[in-house]
XYZ file of C-alpha atoms in Angstrom:
499
model
C 66.482 59.461 -64.724
C 67.155 58.077 -61.240
C 67.141 54.601 -60.017
C 64.501 53.860 -57.505
C 66.085 51.684 -54.115
C 64.424 49.280 -52.975
C 64.632 49.342 -48.721
C 63.962 46.736 -46.748
C 62.289 47.320 -42.782
C 63.111 45.935 -40.140
C 60.149 44.626 -39.688
C 59.577 43.359 -43.080
C 62.852 41.598 -42.273
C 61.352 39.946 -39.038
C 57.935 39.061 -41.004
C 60.316 36.993 -43.601
C 62.425 35.155 -41.161
C 59.097 34.170 -39.073
C 57.443 32.859 -42.237
C 60.099 30.929 -43.303
C 60.882 29.568 -40.317
C 57.041 28.174 -40.252
C 57.714 27.059 -43.698
C 60.554 24.540 -41.556
C 58.217 23.749 -39.060
C 55.406 22.757 -40.959
C 57.790 20.773 -43.029
C 59.264 19.021 -40.276
C 55.928 17.769 -38.970
C 53.941 17.081 -42.281
C 58.063 14.861 -42.352
C 57.049 13.295 -38.966
C 52.991 12.563 -39.797
C 50.269 12.864 -36.651
C 52.076 13.827 -33.277
C 49.197 14.684 -31.706
C 48.520 12.093 -28.344
C 45.738 10.558 -28.273
C 43.701 11.304 -24.727
C 40.677 10.403 -22.899
C 38.671 14.048 -23.454
C 35.871 13.260 -20.729
C 34.289 10.991 -18.710
C 30.606 11.757 -17.851
C 31.292 10.771 -14.278
C 34.263 11.890 -13.662
C 33.880 13.191 -9.751
C 29.958 12.197 -9.749
C 27.792 10.731 -7.823
C 25.509 7.928 -9.290
C 22.173 6.284 -7.815
C 20.535 3.035 -9.509
C 18.845 5.030 -12.377
C 22.322 5.944 -13.465
C 23.062 2.582 -15.820
C 25.507 4.279 -18.360
C 28.623 6.506 -18.396
C 30.955 7.369 -21.678
C 34.693 8.381 -22.653
C 35.077 10.707 -25.222
C 38.722 10.309 -27.095
C 40.532 13.252 -29.106
C 41.478 10.782 -31.950
C 39.983 7.736 -33.438
C 40.819 4.250 -31.023
C 41.869 1.007 -31.562
C 38.263 -0.386 -29.706
C 39.667 -3.803 -29.040
C 42.823 -2.087 -27.501
C 40.369 0.309 -25.311
C 38.181 -2.760 -23.799
C 41.117 -5.126 -23.278
C 42.443 -2.028 -20.681
C 40.150 -0.309 -19.020
C 39.926 -1.176 -15.100
C 37.521 -0.241 -12.834
C 37.509 -0.722 -9.501
C 35.969 -2.298 -7.576
C 34.964 -3.747 -10.287
C 31.995 -2.861 -12.380
C 30.214 -5.288 -14.957
C 29.012 -4.195 -18.299
C 29.426 -4.514 -22.391
C 30.827 -1.492 -24.554
C 29.893 0.119 -27.329
C 31.344 2.775 -29.783
C 29.819 5.736 -31.863
C 33.206 7.166 -33.205
C 35.210 8.536 -30.386
C 33.049 8.139 -28.462
C 32.929 4.632 -25.856
C 29.445 3.268 -24.064
C 30.039 1.523 -20.736
C 26.495 0.533 -19.897
C 26.175 -1.064 -16.670
C 25.180 -4.514 -15.876
C 23.336 -4.533 -12.827
C 23.298 -1.236 -10.630
C 26.806 -0.059 -9.262
C 26.148 -0.902 -5.276
C 25.357 1.765 -2.847
C 28.378 3.530 -0.550
C 31.379 2.343 -2.617
C 34.322 4.558 -3.940
C 35.101 3.827 -7.637
C 38.148 4.611 -9.516
C 38.904 4.565 -13.719
C 41.232 4.089 -15.521
C 42.715 3.731 -19.018
C 46.522 3.552 -20.159
C 47.670 0.721 -22.550
C 45.256 1.604 -25.339
C 46.293 2.194 -29.488
C 46.027 5.403 -31.777
C 43.443 3.210 -34.155
C 45.429 4.980 -37.305
C 48.977 5.081 -35.680
C 48.672 1.395 -35.267
C 47.867 1.008 -39.412
C 50.624 2.964 -39.921
C 52.989 0.867 -38.015
C 53.319 2.797 -35.071
C 52.747 1.652 -31.383
C 51.403 5.056 -29.893
C 49.672 4.211 -26.435
C 47.135 6.732 -24.768
C 48.052 9.152 -22.250
C 47.179 7.287 -18.991
C 44.198 8.505 -17.589
C 42.494 7.953 -13.860
C 38.898 8.715 -13.150
C 36.428 9.069 -10.151
C 33.064 8.832 -8.686
C 30.848 7.704 -5.814
C 27.447 6.140 -5.537
C 24.521 7.532 -2.912
C 25.034 5.780 0.525
C 22.929 3.463 1.977
C 20.312 5.094 3.418
C 17.402 3.960 5.328
C 13.859 5.369 6.791
C 11.217 3.909 9.682
C 9.311 5.416 12.080
C 10.420 5.256 15.480
C 9.469 3.365 18.319
C 11.595 4.502 21.060
C 10.379 6.833 23.623
C 12.500 9.525 21.625
C 11.403 8.608 18.811
C 8.175 7.651 18.732
C 5.757 7.790 16.120
C 8.676 10.578 14.212
C 9.986 9.292 10.358
C 13.713 8.835 11.109
C 16.852 8.536 8.822
C 19.715 6.388 9.234
C 22.863 6.716 6.842
C 24.285 3.108 7.222
C 27.132 4.663 5.119
C 28.641 7.139 7.211
C 26.102 5.823 10.860
C 24.917 8.515 11.438
C 20.918 9.161 12.555
C 19.050 12.094 11.900
C 14.696 12.379 13.603
C 12.789 14.496 10.332
C 9.519 15.370 11.781
C 8.555 17.048 14.737
C 7.340 15.666 18.331
C 3.808 16.607 17.352
C 3.279 14.419 14.300
C 2.680 10.685 14.441
C 3.822 9.537 10.878
C 1.660 7.078 10.150
C 3.092 5.796 6.455
C 5.514 7.181 3.631
C 7.054 7.308 0.541
C 10.387 8.832 -0.865
C 10.292 10.891 -3.767
C 12.716 9.784 -6.749
C 16.061 11.857 -6.311
C 15.112 11.097 -2.344
C 15.895 14.945 -1.093
C 12.207 15.130 0.493
C 9.288 12.372 2.190
C 5.986 12.255 1.668
C 4.583 11.307 4.562
C 1.113 10.682 6.110
C 0.988 12.082 9.861
C -1.764 12.868 12.491
C -1.123 15.129 15.308
C 0.373 13.840 17.940
C -2.518 15.104 20.261
C -5.541 13.107 18.486
C -6.054 9.685 18.631
C -8.219 9.603 15.435
C -7.116 7.390 12.873
C -8.807 8.815 9.930
C -7.285 12.995 11.046
C -3.961 12.239 9.064
C -2.755 14.867 6.513
C -0.714 14.951 3.826
C 3.354 16.462 4.624
C 6.453 17.321 3.284
C 9.728 16.517 4.503
C 13.301 17.296 3.737
C 15.907 14.727 4.145
C 18.837 16.811 3.900
C 20.100 14.434 1.505
C 21.449 15.618 -1.854
C 21.224 13.839 -4.922
C 24.047 15.338 -6.778
C 27.567 16.305 -6.426
C 28.665 19.359 -5.616
C 25.156 19.964 -4.793
C 24.434 21.717 -1.230
C 21.251 19.672 0.389
C 18.363 21.441 1.952
C 18.647 21.448 5.318
C 16.875 18.624 7.041
C 13.699 18.566 8.976
C 11.555 20.892 6.890
C 8.307 20.294 7.005
C 5.330 21.835 4.383
C 2.294 20.985 4.768
C 0.544 19.377 1.139
C -2.912 18.508 1.814
C -5.515 19.136 4.871
C -8.264 17.233 5.678
C -10.863 19.245 7.391
C -13.507 17.980 4.276
C -12.010 14.809 3.437
C -9.890 12.335 5.145
C -7.288 10.933 3.385
C -6.924 7.475 3.803
C -4.489 6.292 1.552
C -1.501 7.713 -0.823
C 0.566 7.163 -3.696
C 3.201 9.383 -5.341
C 4.313 8.566 -8.647
C 7.782 6.790 -10.028
C 8.382 10.963 -11.382
C 7.531 12.523 -8.234
C 4.909 14.936 -9.878
C 2.139 13.700 -9.192
C -0.028 12.221 -6.039
C -3.017 10.071 -5.866
C -5.343 9.748 -2.469
C -7.772 7.672 -1.168
C -9.994 10.282 0.360
C -14.018 9.781 2.242
C -15.869 12.653 2.822
C -16.244 13.323 6.470
C -20.004 14.042 6.397
C -20.949 11.642 3.236
C -20.127 8.179 4.316
C -21.211 7.447 0.216
C -18.936 9.631 -1.494
C -15.624 7.969 -1.429
C -13.129 7.942 -4.175
C -9.291 8.354 -5.668
C -8.171 12.418 -5.939
C -5.017 13.531 -7.889
C -3.145 16.650 -7.467
C 0.728 17.996 -8.438
C 2.922 17.104 -5.445
C 4.820 20.080 -6.254
C 3.821 23.824 -6.808
C 3.953 25.906 -10.539
C 5.894 28.769 -8.760
C 2.773 30.702 -7.584
C 1.589 31.180 -3.965
C -1.184 28.962 -4.476
C -0.587 25.660 -3.224
C -2.100 22.852 -5.383
C -5.495 21.736 -5.010
C -6.823 17.734 -5.407
C -8.841 16.730 -8.326
C -11.697 14.108 -8.201
C -11.049 10.972 -10.688
C -14.092 10.471 -11.674
C -14.806 6.460 -11.895
C -15.962 3.322 -9.482
C -14.876 3.478 -5.808
C -12.136 1.324 -5.891
C -9.582 -0.683 -3.114
C -6.369 -1.011 -3.102
C -4.307 1.316 -6.065
C -0.643 1.607 -7.756
C 0.590 4.367 -9.803
C 1.770 2.769 -13.395
C 5.383 3.342 -13.972
C 5.207 6.057 -17.031
C 3.083 8.153 -14.049
C 0.361 8.685 -16.618
C -2.050 5.683 -14.821
C -3.412 3.909 -11.998
C -4.282 0.576 -11.223
C -6.959 0.175 -8.980
C -8.573 -3.044 -7.689
C -12.097 -2.340 -8.913
C -15.350 -4.851 -8.893
C -13.765 -8.043 -9.596
C -11.013 -7.069 -11.631
C -8.152 -4.932 -11.934
C -8.816 -1.217 -14.179
C -6.215 0.546 -14.903
C -7.334 4.157 -15.327
C -5.623 7.484 -16.605
C -5.156 10.222 -14.760
C -6.100 13.109 -17.613
C -9.271 12.289 -19.597
C -11.837 10.265 -18.828
C -11.347 8.123 -16.315
C -14.220 6.414 -16.726
C -12.926 4.714 -19.497
C -9.925 2.445 -18.373
C -6.778 1.766 -20.999
C -7.304 -1.732 -19.878
C -9.686 -4.230 -17.462
C -8.224 -7.876 -15.903
C -11.160 -9.421 -14.712
C -9.672 -12.144 -13.507
C -6.945 -10.767 -11.121
C -7.634 -8.850 -7.994
C -4.922 -6.900 -7.278
C -1.769 -5.410 -9.328
C 1.368 -6.389 -5.956
C 3.820 -4.634 -8.114
C 4.824 -3.317 -11.264
C 8.235 -3.747 -13.179
C 10.629 -0.373 -13.380
C 9.818 -0.334 -17.106
C 6.259 -1.257 -16.441
C 6.854 -3.957 -19.021
C 5.549 -7.007 -16.245
C 3.420 -7.040 -13.045
C 2.883 -9.298 -10.597
C -0.515 -9.691 -9.996
C -3.143 -11.433 -7.487
C -5.801 -13.913 -8.041
C -8.060 -14.382 -5.559
C -9.561 -18.605 -5.492
C -13.001 -19.158 -4.884
C -11.507 -21.691 -2.176
C -9.830 -18.784 -0.203
C -6.573 -19.410 -1.422
C -4.507 -17.289 -3.377
C -2.165 -17.573 -6.582
C 0.171 -14.609 -7.437
C 1.235 -14.475 -11.493
C 3.412 -12.642 -13.829
C 1.651 -10.553 -16.197
C 3.269 -8.899 -19.001
C 2.066 -6.560 -21.558
C 2.826 -8.967 -24.769
C 0.011 -11.076 -22.934
C 1.926 -13.670 -21.042
C 0.055 -14.610 -17.882
C 2.471 -17.707 -15.819
C 1.246 -18.738 -12.574
C 4.243 -18.462 -9.821
C 2.340 -19.574 -6.672
C -0.171 -20.511 -5.006
C -0.753 -19.507 -1.160
C -2.697 -20.723 1.833
C -2.039 -17.657 3.336
C -1.813 -14.371 2.303
C 0.149 -12.282 -0.343
C 1.595 -9.226 1.611
C 3.851 -7.254 -0.527
C 5.920 -8.490 -3.918
C 8.674 -6.093 -4.995
C 10.479 -6.708 -8.407
C 14.595 -6.475 -8.587
C 15.947 -3.505 -11.040
C 19.311 -5.753 -11.022
C 18.050 -9.229 -12.181
C 15.007 -11.177 -13.845
C 13.585 -12.103 -10.031
C 10.612 -11.606 -7.788
C 10.718 -11.127 -3.767
C 7.811 -11.773 -2.225
C 6.578 -11.621 1.352
C 3.791 -13.992 1.415
C 1.915 -15.891 4.536
C 1.279 -20.047 4.836
C -1.685 -20.674 6.604
C -0.351 -23.183 10.032
C -3.780 -23.194 11.889
C -7.428 -22.738 10.703
C -9.072 -23.307 13.861
C -6.977 -20.318 14.893
C -6.110 -18.843 11.783
C -2.585 -18.631 12.253
C -0.384 -17.366 9.711
C 3.403 -17.008 9.659
C 4.644 -14.772 7.281
C 8.103 -16.111 4.928
C 10.067 -13.773 2.271
C 10.889 -16.583 -0.774
C 12.799 -14.885 -4.264
C 11.437 -15.927 -7.624
C 13.177 -16.407 -10.820
C 11.187 -15.037 -13.467
C 12.242 -17.226 -15.972
C 12.862 -20.372 -14.492
C 9.905 -20.138 -11.693
C 12.281 -20.821 -9.712
C 11.649 -20.249 -5.683
C 14.536 -19.577 -3.153
C 12.623 -19.366 0.211
C 15.237 -16.872 2.003
C 13.194 -16.446 5.851
C 10.989 -17.717 7.628
C 8.871 -15.431 10.199
C 7.332 -16.428 13.565
C 3.733 -16.824 13.481
C 1.686 -14.281 14.444
C 3.830 -11.475 13.196
C 1.712 -10.795 10.185
C 2.176 -7.204 10.431
C 5.635 -7.266 8.637
C 6.876 -4.764 6.018
C 9.500 -5.677 3.173
C 11.863 -3.057 1.087
C 14.379 -3.857 -1.443
C 17.387 -1.996 -1.957
C 17.293 0.295 -5.172
C 20.686 -1.841 -5.956
C 19.497 -5.053 -4.867
C 21.660 -6.261 -2.519
C 19.512 -5.467 0.702
C 16.574 -6.229 1.871
C 14.585 -4.453 5.028
C 12.199 -5.538 6.957
C 10.741 -4.837 10.999
C 9.659 -7.392 13.793
C 6.759 -5.848 15.428
C 6.100 -6.300 18.992
C 2.824 -6.011 19.406
C 1.765 -5.017 23.331
C 0.082 -8.027 25.519
C -2.813 -6.930 27.281
C -3.158 -3.577 26.422
C -4.694 -1.150 28.855
C -8.471 -0.123 27.930
C -7.361 4.333 28.334
C -4.299 4.939 25.878
C -3.052 7.965 25.266
C -3.358 9.444 22.098
C 0.696 9.333 20.301
C -0.017 5.445 21.471
C 0.839 2.985 17.431
C -0.606 0.472 16.326
C -0.377 -2.231 13.391
C -3.170 -1.389 10.554
C -4.588 -4.621 12.166
C -4.810 -2.143 15.535
C -2.886 -3.735 17.821
C -0.579 -1.642 20.327
C 3.485 -1.783 18.837
C 5.300 -2.487 22.386
C 8.305 -2.187 20.601
C 9.780 -3.061 16.737
C 13.164 -4.290 15.691
C 14.612 -3.441 12.172
C 17.273 -6.013 9.886
C 19.024 -6.244 7.338
C 19.256 -9.566 4.902
C 22.449 -9.326 2.431
C 21.198 -10.705 -0.841
C 22.942 -12.791 -3.374
C 22.025 -14.127 -6.717
C 19.209 -17.238 -6.367
C 22.155 -19.749 -7.861
C 24.630 -18.637 -4.999
C 22.076 -18.430 -2.644
C 21.839 -21.850 -2.998
C 25.420 -22.585 -1.626
C 26.052 -19.921 0.179
C 24.001 -19.610 3.650
C 22.963 -15.805 4.416
C 21.556 -14.840 8.044
C 19.626 -11.536 8.558
C 21.517 -9.008 10.847
C 19.333 -6.327 12.986
C 20.134 -2.906 13.169
C 20.510 -1.059 16.307
C 17.777 0.926 15.875
C 13.687 0.571 16.784
C 10.934 1.285 14.845
C 8.895 0.000 12.162
C 7.748 0.283 9.098
C 11.507 0.211 7.056
C 12.472 1.424 3.768
C 15.179 2.315 1.821
C 16.175 5.604 0.082
C 16.317 5.611 -3.502
């Protein structure tokens, strides 16, 4: 009987050698401990364009980090105040105020320590990280008054100093609101050859601005008809904060008693048919505004203010405030509202009303409360008011005031010339700038006017109008620093900031 011999093949020798080598390497790694370098795996704002609604970013790390070392070594240039929160390897930085628009930012992290390496007595540092992001450009919209832009909607980029006329010459813009992404504008306009101010139709126009990084914007100036005025006059409108719903105050051309609110989708559902308005079944009302949750509308109704649902039975208000005649503004989260009380002595009170039932008087005026806006960056309410300076001729002097909602402190920011009641005001999304206009009415206008003549809400013929920009500071700082408004090199009225 012959003894069998075992032969080791060359391939087997290679496999055995690799196994031995891997065993040695694994052993060395075990002896050395964990040598994986901590690093930033993801930065949610990397190379992104953000807006006022973007209030926090996240850093995700490859390893658990020593949190204090990260917080101490994180640097943002220019600085953005914020607070930290942690969930495992994820760090969230929440801004205390919106990032100023028109700014490029750089984020750096170096010198932060690995949590477990520090426990093992080692001083292993994170791999240095640099990120970048930017905020949207500072962009304004207005209705032009010079010969070439008369009655047309104009966009001006303050950051890049670029101007673009959005609407054609055959339309006279009357009012407008931006969609929340700033890529389209909803506006009312009449034909330039039709002097009837009640013939306005609703349109949308693209701005040519993209709200997202890396996304190509639609060409600016594309106009689409949203709602005609064949059977009903379109008097006022409001666009919901989510950009999905339009509420319109309409009157039947053939029946003056048929007057009320209608609502419709702001965009089509992809079908060929255009959205059609539906009647809001409620009592006729006056001024109105859609609530911040986009589900209801606040209407001046009878001797009070009613909150009516946009879906369901609007004849049953969600709430009714009999002591207030007008909702002037809502805070962004809907927890507060600025409301006007009309007194029997012809004065007006401004109240802060909260969803907790608090009603706090902020001021009283002998004139009018034209508009108010809540600042999302601080507990401040900016209001455009008038004060009666001549009872005989009933002359009102407009002024702008900032009100600290915590303390009730008032800070007058600007006093405008008397008889400038047609002033319009707009607060920027980042809370750092206030736009306003100064309309110059035409003295002794002729009886016969061109059909494209521009007029104020009071019916005065507009000769020209200038736009002004006032930088804003917190009320405490504004008390020690004098701020002067700057006249912009633009001729127009009804200015608004793009979101």
